[in-house]
């Protein structure tokens, strides 16, 4: 095509987020990682070249560190460690890549709404719950359509602090075609939504914590002023307020981090990290 374009760097969104945050972070902080929690999830971090076993004898002279693209969304695809529910298995079976990206399917925004929908349909079909007697569901309700529930519904449910949960009731009527929804049904849905969001955030914290421990970042920044800095981007971070807070609480529960370690960890939004990071990569290439 003879376009006046020269490719100088090839990076993904997590590397971009890492670079963007490292550029903007205060001098007292050491940015170790860029992570995305949005439609999907992934993380990239800075590792000592001597600790990368796959390099073998290919360590580049004078290159002490390397950025690792973890692709942690595919962690434990054989489900040896991740505890899954029947709803997780259904989501996986109905996805475009069954058997892969199991961690991502439990954490990222693309799947959380569908998990909520499946859980609610399961309650409707359970005669012991009598939910159908407390709710008028239109025959063409989107509730019965796969992938019809957006993760924003979870955010709305979790953020509703009204005494009668009226905000959630209106949202359910507008988005799912539910009418005459009882307070008990809305409260049950809110509890499920909070549990799904909390699990996603805590699993996300496990990924962040694993990198912090692997890189011994808290040990290397042993002085009291030293900060461990993590750049994050994505809709779950920006538009789902409880997500980041729950992630921080979960980090404090990880052995080797704890409350003391958490006080030295900064998790900061790198707005449009992929784009800004790409520009920085092209500039320094």
PDB file of C-alpha atoms in Angstrom:
ATOM      1  CA  UNK A   1       0.000   0.000   0.000  1.00  0.00           C
ATOM      2  CA  UNK A   2       3.031   2.262   0.362  1.00  0.00           C
ATOM      3  CA  UNK A   3       1.601   4.005   3.406  1.00  0.00           C
ATOM      4  CA  UNK A   4       3.938   6.395   5.241  1.00  0.00           C
ATOM      5  CA  UNK A   5       3.854   4.188   8.348  1.00  0.00           C
ATOM      6  CA  UNK A   6       6.762   2.583  10.155  1.00  0.00           C
ATOM      7  CA  UNK A   7       6.046   0.010  12.858  1.00  0.00           C
ATOM      8  CA  UNK A   8       8.443   0.604  15.739  1.00  0.00           C
ATOM      9  CA  UNK A   9       6.846  -1.391  18.558  1.00  0.00           C
ATOM     10  CA  UNK A  10       4.352  -4.215  18.979  1.00  0.00           C
ATOM     11  CA  UNK A  11       2.676  -4.343  22.391  1.00  0.00           C
ATOM     12  CA  UNK A  12      -0.616  -5.446  23.913  1.00  0.00           C
ATOM     13  CA  UNK A  13      -2.933  -3.517  26.223  1.00  0.00           C
ATOM     14  CA  UNK A  14      -1.390  -4.738  29.478  1.00  0.00           C
ATOM     15  CA  UNK A  15       2.134  -3.747  28.449  1.00  0.00           C
ATOM     16  CA  UNK A  16       0.696  -0.403  27.379  1.00  0.00           C
ATOM     17  CA  UNK A  17      -0.969  -0.003  30.761  1.00  0.00           C
ATOM     18  CA  UNK A  18       2.320  -0.824  32.489  1.00  0.00           C
ATOM     19  CA  UNK A  19       4.219   1.780  30.459  1.00  0.00           C
ATOM     20  CA  UNK A  20       1.529   4.428  30.866  1.00  0.00           C
ATOM     21  CA  UNK A  21       1.435   4.034  34.635  1.00  0.00           C
ATOM     22  CA  UNK A  22       5.229   3.898  34.966  1.00  0.00           C
ATOM     23  CA  UNK A  23       5.388   7.212  33.103  1.00  0.00           C
ATOM     24  CA  UNK A  24       2.815   8.887  35.363  1.00  0.00           C
ATOM     25  CA  UNK A  25       3.714   7.319  38.721  1.00  0.00           C
ATOM     26  CA  UNK A  26       5.480   9.383  41.402  1.00  0.00           C
ATOM     27  CA  UNK A  27       9.244   8.982  41.716  1.00  0.00           C
ATOM     28  CA  UNK A  28       8.882   7.334  45.124  1.00  0.00           C
ATOM     29  CA  UNK A  29       6.993   4.413  43.562  1.00  0.00           C
ATOM     30  CA  UNK A  30       8.198   1.427  41.570  1.00  0.00           C
ATOM     31  CA  UNK A  31       5.683   0.374  38.919  1.00  0.00           C
ATOM     32  CA  UNK A  32       5.896  -3.405  38.582  1.00  0.00           C
ATOM     33  CA  UNK A  33       2.789  -4.325  36.650  1.00  0.00           C
ATOM     34  CA  UNK A  34       0.032  -3.296  34.290  1.00  0.00           C
ATOM     35  CA  UNK A  35      -3.283  -5.143  34.509  1.00  0.00           C
ATOM     36  CA  UNK A  36      -6.584  -4.977  32.668  1.00  0.00           C
ATOM     37  CA  UNK A  37      -9.924  -5.870  34.239  1.00  0.00           C
ATOM     38  CA  UNK A  38     -12.567  -5.190  31.633  1.00  0.00           C
ATOM     39  CA  UNK A  39     -14.224  -7.300  28.955  1.00  0.00           C
ATOM     40  CA  UNK A  40     -11.256  -9.615  29.487  1.00  0.00           C
ATOM     41  CA  UNK A  41      -8.425  -9.739  31.997  1.00  0.00           C
ATOM     42  CA  UNK A  42      -4.658 -10.040  31.713  1.00  0.00           C
ATOM     43  CA  UNK A  43      -1.492  -8.684  33.262  1.00  0.00           C
ATOM     44  CA  UNK A  44       2.076  -7.853  32.281  1.00  0.00           C
ATOM     45  CA  UNK A  45       4.895  -7.367  34.753  1.00  0.00           C
ATOM     46  CA  UNK A  46       8.626  -6.669  34.958  1.00  0.00           C
ATOM     47  CA  UNK A  47      10.727  -9.744  35.765  1.00  0.00           C
ATOM     48  CA  UNK A  48      14.423 -10.290  36.367  1.00  0.00           C
ATOM     49  CA  UNK A  49      15.808 -11.952  33.227  1.00  0.00           C
ATOM     50  CA  UNK A  50      17.802 -14.397  35.349  1.00  0.00           C
ATOM     51  CA  UNK A  51      14.545 -15.777  36.782  1.00  0.00           C
ATOM     52  CA  UNK A  52      12.891 -16.521  33.442  1.00  0.00           C
ATOM     53  CA  UNK A  53      13.512 -20.239  33.007  1.00  0.00           C
ATOM     54  CA  UNK A  54      12.179 -20.403  29.454  1.00  0.00           C
ATOM     55  CA  UNK A  55      14.994 -18.170  28.238  1.00  0.00           C
ATOM     56  CA  UNK A  56      17.582 -20.808  29.032  1.00  0.00           C
ATOM     57  CA  UNK A  57      20.873 -19.671  27.505  1.00  0.00           C
ATOM     58  CA  UNK A  58      19.164 -16.963  25.471  1.00  0.00           C
ATOM     59  CA  UNK A  59      19.516 -14.233  28.070  1.00  0.00           C
ATOM     60  CA  UNK A  60      20.411 -11.044  26.229  1.00  0.00           C
ATOM     61  CA  UNK A  61      23.654  -9.535  27.439  1.00  0.00           C
ATOM     62  CA  UNK A  62      23.225  -6.428  29.595  1.00  0.00           C
ATOM     63  CA  UNK A  63      19.437  -6.885  29.696  1.00  0.00           C
ATOM     64  CA  UNK A  64      18.648  -7.370  33.382  1.00  0.00           C
ATOM     65  CA  UNK A  65      14.857  -7.287  33.138  1.00  0.00           C
ATOM     66  CA  UNK A  66      12.130  -8.281  30.709  1.00  0.00           C
ATOM     67  CA  UNK A  67       8.414  -7.552  30.515  1.00  0.00           C
ATOM     68  CA  UNK A  68       6.371 -10.750  30.807  1.00  0.00           C
ATOM     69  CA  UNK A  69       2.899 -10.949  29.249  1.00  0.00           C
ATOM     70  CA  UNK A  70       1.302 -13.417  31.661  1.00  0.00           C
ATOM     71  CA  UNK A  71      -1.949 -14.262  29.824  1.00  0.00           C
ATOM     72  CA  UNK A  72      -3.326 -15.180  33.236  1.00  0.00           C
ATOM     73  CA  UNK A  73      -6.829 -15.452  31.805  1.00  0.00           C
ATOM     74  CA  UNK A  74      -5.907 -19.015  30.840  1.00  0.00           C
ATOM     75  CA  UNK A  75      -4.708 -19.934  34.334  1.00  0.00           C
ATOM     76  CA  UNK A  76      -5.789 -23.410  35.472  1.00  0.00           C
ATOM     77  CA  UNK A  77      -7.723 -24.312  32.329  1.00  0.00           C
ATOM     78  CA  UNK A  78      -7.904 -27.906  33.622  1.00  0.00           C
ATOM     79  CA  UNK A  79      -9.600 -26.655  36.800  1.00  0.00           C
ATOM     80  CA  UNK A  80      -7.207 -28.291  39.225  1.00  0.00           C
ATOM     81  CA  UNK A  81      -7.349 -25.344  41.629  1.00  0.00           C
ATOM     82  CA  UNK A  82     -10.189 -22.982  40.734  1.00  0.00           C
ATOM     83  CA  UNK A  83     -13.477 -23.851  42.486  1.00  0.00           C
ATOM     84  CA  UNK A  84     -16.224 -23.662  39.871  1.00  0.00           C
ATOM     85  CA  UNK A  85     -20.006 -23.757  39.976  1.00  0.00           C
ATOM     86  CA  UNK A  86     -22.461 -25.328  37.562  1.00  0.00           C
ATOM     87  CA  UNK A  87     -23.036 -21.821  36.191  1.00  0.00           C
ATOM     88  CA  UNK A  88     -19.335 -21.433  35.390  1.00  0.00           C
ATOM     89  CA  UNK A  89     -19.418 -24.712  33.506  1.00  0.00           C
ATOM     90  CA  UNK A  90     -22.472 -23.618  31.527  1.00  0.00           C
ATOM     91  CA  UNK A  91     -20.850 -20.289  30.639  1.00  0.00           C
ATOM     92  CA  UNK A  92     -17.769 -22.143  29.452  1.00  0.00           C
ATOM     93  CA  UNK A  93     -19.774 -24.626  27.376  1.00  0.00           C
ATOM     94  CA  UNK A  94     -21.714 -21.811  25.670  1.00  0.00           C
ATOM     95  CA  UNK A  95     -18.647 -19.672  25.004  1.00  0.00           C
ATOM     96  CA  UNK A  96     -16.726 -19.427  21.733  1.00  0.00           C
ATOM     97  CA  UNK A  97     -13.705 -21.108  23.340  1.00  0.00           C
ATOM     98  CA  UNK A  98     -14.906 -23.888  25.657  1.00  0.00           C
ATOM     99  CA  UNK A  99     -12.179 -25.351  27.839  1.00  0.00           C
ATOM    100  CA  UNK A 100      -9.981 -22.263  27.644  1.00  0.00           C
ATOM    101  CA  UNK A 101      -9.622 -18.993  29.571  1.00  0.00           C
ATOM    102  CA  UNK A 102     -11.385 -20.416  32.629  1.00  0.00           C
ATOM    103  CA  UNK A 103      -9.896 -17.821  34.971  1.00  0.00           C
ATOM    104  CA  UNK A 104     -11.019 -15.016  32.676  1.00  0.00           C
ATOM    105  CA  UNK A 105     -14.555 -16.424  32.574  1.00  0.00           C
ATOM    106  CA  UNK A 106     -14.765 -16.072  36.361  1.00  0.00           C
ATOM    107  CA  UNK A 107     -13.260 -12.579  36.543  1.00  0.00           C
ATOM    108  CA  UNK A 108     -13.902 -10.443  33.472  1.00  0.00           C
ATOM    109  CA  UNK A 109     -16.870  -8.259  32.687  1.00  0.00           C
ATOM    110  CA  UNK A 110     -17.869 -10.177  29.584  1.00  0.00           C
ATOM    111  CA  UNK A 111     -19.087 -13.128  31.657  1.00  0.00           C
ATOM    112  CA  UNK A 112     -20.298 -11.853  35.050  1.00  0.00           C
ATOM    113  CA  UNK A 113     -23.733 -10.814  33.790  1.00  0.00           C
ATOM    114  CA  UNK A 114     -24.318 -14.222  32.232  1.00  0.00           C
ATOM    115  CA  UNK A 115     -23.355 -15.951  35.480  1.00  0.00           C
ATOM    116  CA  UNK A 116     -25.958 -13.819  37.278  1.00  0.00           C
ATOM    117  CA  UNK A 117     -28.606 -14.629  34.662  1.00  0.00           C
ATOM    118  CA  UNK A 118     -27.978 -18.369  34.924  1.00  0.00           C
ATOM    119  CA  UNK A 119     -28.113 -18.264  38.714  1.00  0.00           C
ATOM    120  CA  UNK A 120     -31.428 -16.377  38.660  1.00  0.00           C
ATOM    121  CA  UNK A 121     -32.990 -18.720  36.110  1.00  0.00           C
ATOM    122  CA  UNK A 122     -31.921 -21.609  38.338  1.00  0.00           C
ATOM    123  CA  UNK A 123     -33.782 -20.022  41.253  1.00  0.00           C
ATOM    124  CA  UNK A 124     -36.868 -19.527  39.099  1.00  0.00           C
ATOM    125  CA  UNK A 125     -36.859 -23.192  38.163  1.00  0.00           C
ATOM    126  CA  UNK A 126     -36.523 -24.282  41.799  1.00  0.00           C
ATOM    127  CA  UNK A 127     -40.069 -24.901  43.036  1.00  0.00           C
ATOM    128  CA  UNK A 128     -38.934 -24.579  46.652  1.00  0.00           C
ATOM    129  CA  UNK A 129     -38.155 -20.890  46.157  1.00  0.00           C
ATOM    130  CA  UNK A 130     -41.628 -19.818  44.912  1.00  0.00           C
ATOM    131  CA  UNK A 131     -40.070 -16.890  43.078  1.00  0.00           C
ATOM    132  CA  UNK A 132     -42.548 -17.090  40.205  1.00  0.00           C
ATOM    133  CA  UNK A 133     -45.319 -16.323  42.684  1.00  0.00           C
ATOM    134  CA  UNK A 134     -43.510 -13.130  43.720  1.00  0.00           C
ATOM    135  CA  UNK A 135     -42.566 -11.867  40.266  1.00  0.00           C
ATOM    136  CA  UNK A 136     -44.362 -11.321  36.970  1.00  0.00           C
ATOM    137  CA  UNK A 137     -42.008 -12.344  34.172  1.00  0.00           C
ATOM    138  CA  UNK A 138     -42.964 -11.515  30.610  1.00  0.00           C
ATOM    139  CA  UNK A 139     -42.896 -14.420  28.184  1.00  0.00           C
ATOM    140  CA  UNK A 140     -40.340 -12.631  26.019  1.00  0.00           C
ATOM    141  CA  UNK A 141     -38.212 -11.506  28.939  1.00  0.00           C
ATOM    142  CA  UNK A 142     -34.519 -11.117  28.112  1.00  0.00           C
ATOM    143  CA  UNK A 143     -33.889 -13.173  31.215  1.00  0.00           C
ATOM    144  CA  UNK A 144     -34.287 -16.278  29.056  1.00  0.00           C
ATOM    145  CA  UNK A 145     -31.862 -15.071  26.384  1.00  0.00           C
ATOM    146  CA  UNK A 146     -28.240 -16.161  26.719  1.00  0.00           C
ATOM    147  CA  UNK A 147     -25.759 -13.309  27.202  1.00  0.00           C
ATOM    148  CA  UNK A 148     -28.587 -10.781  27.588  1.00  0.00           C
ATOM    149  CA  UNK A 149     -27.635  -9.525  31.055  1.00  0.00           C
ATOM    150  CA  UNK A 150     -24.919  -6.893  31.070  1.00  0.00           C
ATOM    151  CA  UNK A 151     -22.413  -6.696  33.914  1.00  0.00           C
ATOM    152  CA  UNK A 152     -23.656  -3.159  34.561  1.00  0.00           C
ATOM    153  CA  UNK A 153     -26.737  -4.800  36.111  1.00  0.00           C
ATOM    154  CA  UNK A 154     -24.492  -6.276  38.810  1.00  0.00           C
ATOM    155  CA  UNK A 155     -22.991  -2.882  39.458  1.00  0.00           C
ATOM    156  CA  UNK A 156     -26.450  -1.303  39.782  1.00  0.00           C
ATOM    157  CA  UNK A 157     -27.649  -3.992  42.176  1.00  0.00           C
ATOM    158  CA  UNK A 158     -24.563  -3.763  44.341  1.00  0.00           C
ATOM    159  CA  UNK A 159     -24.618   0.035  44.464  1.00  0.00           C
ATOM    160  CA  UNK A 160     -28.296   0.269  45.454  1.00  0.00           C
ATOM    161  CA  UNK A 161     -28.456   1.338  49.100  1.00  0.00           C
ATOM    162  CA  UNK A 162     -32.100   2.442  49.058  1.00  0.00           C
ATOM    163  CA  UNK A 163     -34.168   0.970  51.891  1.00  0.00           C
ATOM    164  CA  UNK A 164     -36.644  -0.734  49.569  1.00  0.00           C
ATOM    165  CA  UNK A 165     -34.140  -1.433  46.755  1.00  0.00           C
ATOM    166  CA  UNK A 166     -36.415   0.559  44.452  1.00  0.00           C
ATOM    167  CA  UNK A 167     -33.542   1.550  42.155  1.00  0.00           C
ATOM    168  CA  UNK A 168     -32.751  -2.108  41.523  1.00  0.00           C
ATOM    169  CA  UNK A 169     -36.417  -2.944  40.983  1.00  0.00           C
ATOM    170  CA  UNK A 170     -36.729  -0.276  38.292  1.00  0.00           C
ATOM    171  CA  UNK A 171     -33.513  -1.452  36.616  1.00  0.00           C
ATOM    172  CA  UNK A 172     -34.742  -5.057  36.530  1.00  0.00           C
ATOM    173  CA  UNK A 173     -38.060  -3.978  35.042  1.00  0.00           C
ATOM    174  CA  UNK A 174     -36.365  -1.921  32.344  1.00  0.00           C
ATOM    175  CA  UNK A 175     -33.620  -4.347  31.351  1.00  0.00           C
ATOM    176  CA  UNK A 176     -35.105  -7.797  31.913  1.00  0.00           C
ATOM    177  CA  UNK A 177     -38.831  -7.284  31.509  1.00  0.00           C
ATOM    178  CA  UNK A 178     -39.620  -8.220  35.114  1.00  0.00           C
ATOM    179  CA  UNK A 179     -42.732  -6.713  36.689  1.00  0.00           C
ATOM    180  CA  UNK A 180     -44.080  -6.627  40.236  1.00  0.00           C
ATOM    181  CA  UNK A 181     -40.716  -7.770  41.560  1.00  0.00           C
ATOM    182  CA  UNK A 182     -40.928  -8.323  45.305  1.00  0.00           C
ATOM    183  CA  UNK A 183     -38.408  -6.902  47.748  1.00  0.00           C
ATOM    184  CA  UNK A 184     -37.347 -10.439  48.707  1.00  0.00           C
ATOM    185  CA  UNK A 185     -36.556 -11.351  45.094  1.00  0.00           C
ATOM    186  CA  UNK A 186     -34.557  -8.160  44.525  1.00  0.00           C
ATOM    187  CA  UNK A 187     -32.652  -8.732  47.759  1.00  0.00           C
ATOM    188  CA  UNK A 188     -31.833 -12.298  46.707  1.00  0.00           C
ATOM    189  CA  UNK A 189     -30.622 -11.085  43.316  1.00  0.00           C
ATOM    190  CA  UNK A 190     -28.535  -8.389  44.969  1.00  0.00           C
ATOM    191  CA  UNK A 191     -26.926 -10.973  47.254  1.00  0.00           C
ATOM    192  CA  UNK A 192     -26.039 -13.155  44.264  1.00  0.00           C
ATOM    193  CA  UNK A 193     -24.680 -10.178  42.320  1.00  0.00           C
ATOM    194  CA  UNK A 194     -22.507  -9.131  45.259  1.00  0.00           C
ATOM    195  CA  UNK A 195     -21.157 -12.670  45.574  1.00  0.00           C
ATOM    196  CA  UNK A 196     -20.300 -12.877  41.870  1.00  0.00           C
ATOM    197  CA  UNK A 197     -18.582  -9.490  41.923  1.00  0.00           C
ATOM    198  CA  UNK A 198     -16.744 -10.274  45.149  1.00  0.00           C
ATOM    199  CA  UNK A 199     -15.449 -13.572  43.792  1.00  0.00           C
ATOM    200  CA  UNK A 200     -14.222 -11.886  40.610  1.00  0.00           C
ATOM    201  CA  UNK A 201     -12.400  -9.188  42.575  1.00  0.00           C
ATOM    202  CA  UNK A 202     -10.808 -11.654  44.970  1.00  0.00           C
ATOM    203  CA  UNK A 203      -9.582 -13.838  42.113  1.00  0.00           C
ATOM    204  CA  UNK A 204      -8.214 -10.708  40.469  1.00  0.00           C
ATOM    205  CA  UNK A 205      -6.378  -9.959  43.710  1.00  0.00           C
ATOM    206  CA  UNK A 206      -4.864 -13.438  43.625  1.00  0.00           C
ATOM    207  CA  UNK A 207      -3.355 -12.654  40.217  1.00  0.00           C
ATOM    208  CA  UNK A 208      -1.945  -9.335  41.442  1.00  0.00           C
ATOM    209  CA  UNK A 209      -0.686 -10.913  44.645  1.00  0.00           C
ATOM    210  CA  UNK A 210       1.060 -13.713  42.774  1.00  0.00           C
ATOM    211  CA  UNK A 211       3.072 -11.176  40.782  1.00  0.00           C
ATOM    212  CA  UNK A 212       3.913  -9.123  43.878  1.00  0.00           C
ATOM    213  CA  UNK A 213       5.241 -12.217  45.631  1.00  0.00           C
ATOM    214  CA  UNK A 214       6.998 -13.632  42.556  1.00  0.00           C
ATOM    215  CA  UNK A 215       8.916 -10.401  42.019  1.00  0.00           C
ATOM    216  CA  UNK A 216       9.581  -9.902  45.744  1.00  0.00           C
ATOM    217  CA  UNK A 217       8.496  -6.325  45.183  1.00  0.00           C
ATOM    218  CA  UNK A 218       7.698  -5.617  48.816  1.00  0.00           C
ATOM    219  CA  UNK A 219      11.093  -6.955  49.849  1.00  0.00           C
ATOM    220  CA  UNK A 220      12.967  -4.878  47.277  1.00  0.00           C
ATOM    221  CA  UNK A 221      11.148  -1.738  48.364  1.00  0.00           C
ATOM    222  CA  UNK A 222      11.970  -2.367  52.001  1.00  0.00           C
ATOM    223  CA  UNK A 223      12.450   1.279  52.983  1.00  0.00           C
ATOM    224  CA  UNK A 224       9.415   2.884  54.576  1.00  0.00           C
ATOM    225  CA  UNK A 225       8.970   5.400  51.746  1.00  0.00           C
ATOM    226  CA  UNK A 226       9.183   2.814  48.976  1.00  0.00           C
ATOM    227  CA  UNK A 227       5.901   2.184  47.172  1.00  0.00           C
ATOM    228  CA  UNK A 228       4.909  -0.758  45.013  1.00  0.00           C
ATOM    229  CA  UNK A 229       2.860   0.622  42.150  1.00  0.00           C
ATOM    230  CA  UNK A 230       0.378  -1.209  39.906  1.00  0.00           C
ATOM    231  CA  UNK A 231      -1.325   0.355  36.897  1.00  0.00           C
ATOM    232  CA  UNK A 232      -4.813  -0.895  36.068  1.00  0.00           C
ATOM    233  CA  UNK A 233      -7.327  -0.181  33.338  1.00  0.00           C
ATOM    234  CA  UNK A 234     -10.674  -1.540  32.203  1.00  0.00           C
ATOM    235  CA  UNK A 235     -14.401  -1.140  32.766  1.00  0.00           C
ATOM    236  CA  UNK A 236     -14.531  -3.194  35.970  1.00  0.00           C
ATOM    237  CA  UNK A 237     -12.007  -0.855  37.551  1.00  0.00           C
ATOM    238  CA  UNK A 238     -13.579   2.349  36.235  1.00  0.00           C
ATOM    239  CA  UNK A 239     -17.309   1.571  36.271  1.00  0.00           C
ATOM    240  CA  UNK A 240     -17.759  -1.061  38.998  1.00  0.00           C
ATOM    241  CA  UNK A 241     -16.895   0.859  42.208  1.00  0.00           C
ATOM    242  CA  UNK A 242     -16.788  -2.077  44.686  1.00  0.00           C
ATOM    243  CA  UNK A 243     -14.384  -4.080  42.510  1.00  0.00           C
ATOM    244  CA  UNK A 244     -11.143  -2.244  43.318  1.00  0.00           C
ATOM    245  CA  UNK A 245     -11.981  -1.952  47.021  1.00  0.00           C
ATOM    246  CA  UNK A 246     -12.707  -5.663  47.296  1.00  0.00           C
ATOM    247  CA  UNK A 247      -9.476  -6.430  45.459  1.00  0.00           C
ATOM    248  CA  UNK A 248      -7.503  -4.447  48.024  1.00  0.00           C
ATOM    249  CA  UNK A 249      -9.226  -6.217  50.904  1.00  0.00           C
ATOM    250  CA  UNK A 250      -8.359  -9.556  49.343  1.00  0.00           C
ATOM    251  CA  UNK A 251      -4.707  -8.562  48.901  1.00  0.00           C
ATOM    252  CA  UNK A 252      -4.480  -7.926  52.637  1.00  0.00           C
ATOM    253  CA  UNK A 253      -5.497 -11.554  53.240  1.00  0.00           C
ATOM    254  CA  UNK A 254      -2.654 -13.015  51.175  1.00  0.00           C
ATOM    255  CA  UNK A 255       0.212 -14.448  53.195  1.00  0.00           C
ATOM    256  CA  UNK A 256       3.355 -12.489  52.446  1.00  0.00           C
ATOM    257  CA  UNK A 257       1.406  -9.274  51.857  1.00  0.00           C
ATOM    258  CA  UNK A 258      -1.041  -8.736  54.702  1.00  0.00           C
ATOM    259  CA  UNK A 259      -2.213  -5.394  56.025  1.00  0.00           C
ATOM    260  CA  UNK A 260       1.339  -4.111  56.434  1.00  0.00           C
ATOM    261  CA  UNK A 261       2.213  -4.874  52.816  1.00  0.00           C
ATOM    262  CA  UNK A 262      -1.053  -3.425  51.564  1.00  0.00           C
ATOM    263  CA  UNK A 263      -0.195  -0.022  53.031  1.00  0.00           C
ATOM    264  CA  UNK A 264       2.736   0.151  50.593  1.00  0.00           C
ATOM    265  CA  UNK A 265       0.839  -0.964  47.490  1.00  0.00           C
ATOM    266  CA  UNK A 266      -0.719   1.625  45.183  1.00  0.00           C
ATOM    267  CA  UNK A 267      -3.288   0.487  42.619  1.00  0.00           C
ATOM    268  CA  UNK A 268      -3.874   3.377  40.235  1.00  0.00           C
ATOM    269  CA  UNK A 269      -5.941   3.766  37.077  1.00  0.00           C
ATOM    270  CA  UNK A 270      -3.922   4.225  33.895  1.00  0.00           C
ATOM    271  CA  UNK A 271      -6.639   5.833  31.784  1.00  0.00           C
ATOM    272  CA  UNK A 272      -6.498   4.613  28.162  1.00  0.00           C
ATOM    273  CA  UNK A 273      -3.349   2.750  29.135  1.00  0.00           C
ATOM    274  CA  UNK A 274      -3.168   0.744  25.931  1.00  0.00           C
ATOM    275  CA  UNK A 275      -3.171   3.841  23.712  1.00  0.00           C
ATOM    276  CA  UNK A 276      -0.915   5.999  25.870  1.00  0.00           C
ATOM    277  CA  UNK A 277       1.429   3.078  26.449  1.00  0.00           C
ATOM    278  CA  UNK A 278       1.645   2.361  22.730  1.00  0.00           C
ATOM    279  CA  UNK A 279       2.630   5.978  22.102  1.00  0.00           C
ATOM    280  CA  UNK A 280       5.318   5.767  24.781  1.00  0.00           C
ATOM    281  CA  UNK A 281       6.633   2.486  23.367  1.00  0.00           C
ATOM    282  CA  UNK A 282       6.858   3.979  19.884  1.00  0.00           C
ATOM    283  CA  UNK A 283       8.645   7.027  21.272  1.00  0.00           C
ATOM    284  CA  UNK A 284      11.350   5.082  23.106  1.00  0.00           C
ATOM    285  CA  UNK A 285      11.765   2.319  20.506  1.00  0.00           C
TER     286      UNK A 285
END
